[in-house]
XYZ file of C-alpha atoms in Angstrom:
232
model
C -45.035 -31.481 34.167
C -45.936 -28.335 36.206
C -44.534 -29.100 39.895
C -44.967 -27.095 43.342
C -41.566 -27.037 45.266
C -41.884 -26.120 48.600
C -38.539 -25.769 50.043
C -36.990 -24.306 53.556
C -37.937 -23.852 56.977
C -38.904 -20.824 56.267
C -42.063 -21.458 54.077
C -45.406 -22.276 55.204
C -47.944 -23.905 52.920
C -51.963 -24.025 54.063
C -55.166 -25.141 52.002
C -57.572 -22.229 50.909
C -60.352 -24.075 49.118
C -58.658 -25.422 45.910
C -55.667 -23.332 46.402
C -52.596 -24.046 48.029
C -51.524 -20.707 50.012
C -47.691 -20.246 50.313
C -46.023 -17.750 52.861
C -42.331 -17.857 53.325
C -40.718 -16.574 56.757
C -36.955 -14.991 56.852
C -36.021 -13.674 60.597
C -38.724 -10.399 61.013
C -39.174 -10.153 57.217
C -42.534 -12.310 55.667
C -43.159 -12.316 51.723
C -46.735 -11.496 50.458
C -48.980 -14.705 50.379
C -49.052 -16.710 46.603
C -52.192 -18.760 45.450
C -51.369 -21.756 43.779
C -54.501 -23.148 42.261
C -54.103 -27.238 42.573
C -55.344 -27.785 39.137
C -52.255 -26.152 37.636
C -50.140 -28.473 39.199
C -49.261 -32.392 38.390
C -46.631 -32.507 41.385
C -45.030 -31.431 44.505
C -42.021 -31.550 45.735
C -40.445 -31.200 49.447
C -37.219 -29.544 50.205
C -35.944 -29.531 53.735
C -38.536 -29.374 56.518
C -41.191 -26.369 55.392
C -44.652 -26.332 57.366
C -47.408 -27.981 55.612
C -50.451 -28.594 56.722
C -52.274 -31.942 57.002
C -55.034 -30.288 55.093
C -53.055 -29.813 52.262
C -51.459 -33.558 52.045
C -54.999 -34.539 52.140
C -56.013 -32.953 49.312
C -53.122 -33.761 47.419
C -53.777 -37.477 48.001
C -57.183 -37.307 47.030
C -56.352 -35.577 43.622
C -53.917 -38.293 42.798
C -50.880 -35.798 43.193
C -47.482 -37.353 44.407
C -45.530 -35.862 47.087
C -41.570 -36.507 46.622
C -39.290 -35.610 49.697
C -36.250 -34.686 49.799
C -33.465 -33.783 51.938
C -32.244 -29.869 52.012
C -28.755 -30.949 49.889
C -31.170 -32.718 47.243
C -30.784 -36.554 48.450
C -34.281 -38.122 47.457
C -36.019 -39.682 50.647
C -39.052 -41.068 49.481
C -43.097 -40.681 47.653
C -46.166 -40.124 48.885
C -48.665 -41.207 46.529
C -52.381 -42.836 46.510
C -51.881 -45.812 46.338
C -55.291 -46.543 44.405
C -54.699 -49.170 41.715
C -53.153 -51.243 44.731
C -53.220 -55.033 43.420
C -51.570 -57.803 45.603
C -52.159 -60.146 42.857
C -50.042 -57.864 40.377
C -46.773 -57.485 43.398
C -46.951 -61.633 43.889
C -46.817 -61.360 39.774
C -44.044 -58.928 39.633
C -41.743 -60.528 42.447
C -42.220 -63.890 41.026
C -40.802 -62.521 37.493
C -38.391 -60.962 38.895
C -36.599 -63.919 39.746
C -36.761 -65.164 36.368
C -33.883 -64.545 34.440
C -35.542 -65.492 31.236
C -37.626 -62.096 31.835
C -35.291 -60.015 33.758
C -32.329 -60.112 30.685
C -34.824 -59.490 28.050
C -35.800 -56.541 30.115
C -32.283 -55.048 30.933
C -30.985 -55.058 27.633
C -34.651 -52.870 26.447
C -33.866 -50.454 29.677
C -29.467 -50.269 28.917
C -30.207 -50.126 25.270
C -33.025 -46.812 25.468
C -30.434 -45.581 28.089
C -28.008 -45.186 25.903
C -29.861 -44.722 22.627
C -31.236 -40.994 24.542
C -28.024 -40.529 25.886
C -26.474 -40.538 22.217
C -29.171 -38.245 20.747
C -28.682 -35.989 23.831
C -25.279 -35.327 22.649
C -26.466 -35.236 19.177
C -28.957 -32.290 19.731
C -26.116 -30.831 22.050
C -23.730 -30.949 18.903
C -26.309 -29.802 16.661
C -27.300 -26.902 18.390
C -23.297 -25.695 18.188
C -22.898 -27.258 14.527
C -20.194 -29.354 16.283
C -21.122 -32.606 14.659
C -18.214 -33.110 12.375
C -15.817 -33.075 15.022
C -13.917 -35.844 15.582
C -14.606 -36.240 19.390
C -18.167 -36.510 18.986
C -18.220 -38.419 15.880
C -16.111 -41.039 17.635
C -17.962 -40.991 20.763
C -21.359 -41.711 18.990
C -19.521 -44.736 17.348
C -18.751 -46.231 20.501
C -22.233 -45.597 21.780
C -23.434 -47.165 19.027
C -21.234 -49.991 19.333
C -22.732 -50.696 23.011
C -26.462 -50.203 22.019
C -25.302 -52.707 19.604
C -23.872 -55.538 22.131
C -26.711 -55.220 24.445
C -28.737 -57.304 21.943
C -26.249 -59.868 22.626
C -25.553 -60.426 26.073
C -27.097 -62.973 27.825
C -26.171 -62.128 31.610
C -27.493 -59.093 33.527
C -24.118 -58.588 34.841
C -22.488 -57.790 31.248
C -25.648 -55.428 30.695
C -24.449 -53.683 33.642
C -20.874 -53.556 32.297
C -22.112 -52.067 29.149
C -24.050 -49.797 31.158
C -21.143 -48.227 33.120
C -19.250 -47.912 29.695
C -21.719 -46.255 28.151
C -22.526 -43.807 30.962
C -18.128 -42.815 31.122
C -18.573 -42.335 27.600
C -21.802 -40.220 27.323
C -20.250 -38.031 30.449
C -16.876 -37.945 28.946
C -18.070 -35.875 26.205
C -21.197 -34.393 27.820
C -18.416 -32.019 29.517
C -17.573 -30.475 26.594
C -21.227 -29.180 26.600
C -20.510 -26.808 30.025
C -20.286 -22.770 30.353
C -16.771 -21.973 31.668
C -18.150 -20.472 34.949
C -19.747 -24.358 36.048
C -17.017 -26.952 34.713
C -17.520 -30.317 34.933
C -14.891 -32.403 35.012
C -16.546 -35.646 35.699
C -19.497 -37.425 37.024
C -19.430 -37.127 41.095
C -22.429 -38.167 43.268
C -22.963 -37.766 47.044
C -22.040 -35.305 47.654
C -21.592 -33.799 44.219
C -18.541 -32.072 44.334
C -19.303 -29.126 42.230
C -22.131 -26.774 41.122
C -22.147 -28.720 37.524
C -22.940 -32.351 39.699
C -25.108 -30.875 41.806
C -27.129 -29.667 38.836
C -27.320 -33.572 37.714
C -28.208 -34.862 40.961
C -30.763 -32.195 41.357
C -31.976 -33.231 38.341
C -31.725 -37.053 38.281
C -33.311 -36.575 41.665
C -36.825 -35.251 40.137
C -37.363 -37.764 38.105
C -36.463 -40.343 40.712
C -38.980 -39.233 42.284
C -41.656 -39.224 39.175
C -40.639 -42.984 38.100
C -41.025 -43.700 42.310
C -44.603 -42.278 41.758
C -45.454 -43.765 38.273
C -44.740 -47.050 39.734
C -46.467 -46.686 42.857
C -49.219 -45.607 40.955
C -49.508 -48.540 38.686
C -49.652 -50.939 42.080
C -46.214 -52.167 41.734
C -42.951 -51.835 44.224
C -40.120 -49.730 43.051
C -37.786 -51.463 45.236
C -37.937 -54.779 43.215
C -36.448 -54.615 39.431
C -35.217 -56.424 36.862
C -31.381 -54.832 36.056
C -29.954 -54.616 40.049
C -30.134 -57.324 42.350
C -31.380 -57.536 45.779
């Protein structure tokens, strides 16, 4: 998905026809103006506080583009997206399941058990690309995940799918370490702030697509605050 990141104070960002025209702004020193034609790009994100004009935001709104902000240390604030399949109909429908457990389990244990089946053939592909996959550690760690995607089929409370969550996450970053350059360790999972370069990489990351799922569901008339795994 080609995105636009406009980040820093320091960057300006006007409309010129169907380009976007950046300039970025350091003390007395200026950068040479870049042309960024709007139908290369499928998204844009916002770092910090750069200067964008209401001219732009326009146009992005009227070519269906989403807009995700977020703070300068990576925290995701929010979307802006056309809201053009709006359906009130469709939000009554989708609050009303929502507190139906009968729909929201079936639904948890399809979301926990994809989450973990992608996180095991992450570290498969990982292994594979280092012909690590006889190893012991990562033999036994897809066992376990397996094991989990294997319970969630069973459960019948959206609490124990969260359980089985969490264990599978500790177990797909326990070994996901193993996977990091020497000069950005990662000793475990940390989240706001991420105490390292290796967890700020993650966040960044996690962050992103935060911010396309925020859109995609948006988009589709629905509200991303209301779900079927977390409670109110």
């Amino acid at each position: 998905m080609p995105s636009l990141i406009l980040n820093g104070r320091g960057t300006d960002a006007r409309l010129d026809s169907h380009h976007v025209v950046i300039s970025r702004h350091e003390g007395d020193a200026s950068s040479p103006p870049r042309h960024v034609p709007l139908h290369d790009v499928d998204r844009v994100v916002v770092v910090g506080q750069p200067h964008i004009s209401m001219a732009v935001l326009c146009e992005l709104m009227k070519r269906g583009l989403p807009v995700s902000f977020l703070t300068p240390a990576g925290r995701w604030l929010g979307t802006l997206s056309p809201d053009n399949n709006l359906n009130a109909a469709r939000r009554l429908a989708q609050y009303d399941r929502s507190r139906d457990e009968t729909l929201s389990v079936p639904v948890a244990r399809a979301l926990i058990a994809a989450k973990l089946q992608n996180a095991r053939r992450v570290l498969q592909r990982l292994a594979a690309n280092r012909s690590e996959t006889q190893l012991p550690a990562h033999a036994q760690c897809q066992e376990e995940i397996k094991r989990l995607i294997g319970r969630t089929t069973r459960e019948t409370d959206l609490e124990s799918l969260r359980g089985l969550e969490g264990l599978g996450s500790a177990r797909y970053f326990g070994q996901l370490k193993r996977y990091f350059p020497e000069h950005m360790p990662f000793p475990e999972r940390s989240r706001r702030p991420p105490r390292d370069p290796a967890n700020a990489l993650l966040s960044w990351t996690y962050t992103i697509v935060l911010g396309e799922l925020d859109a995609q569901v948006r988009s589709h008339g629905l509200d991303p605050g209301i779900g079927f795994l977390h409670r109110l």
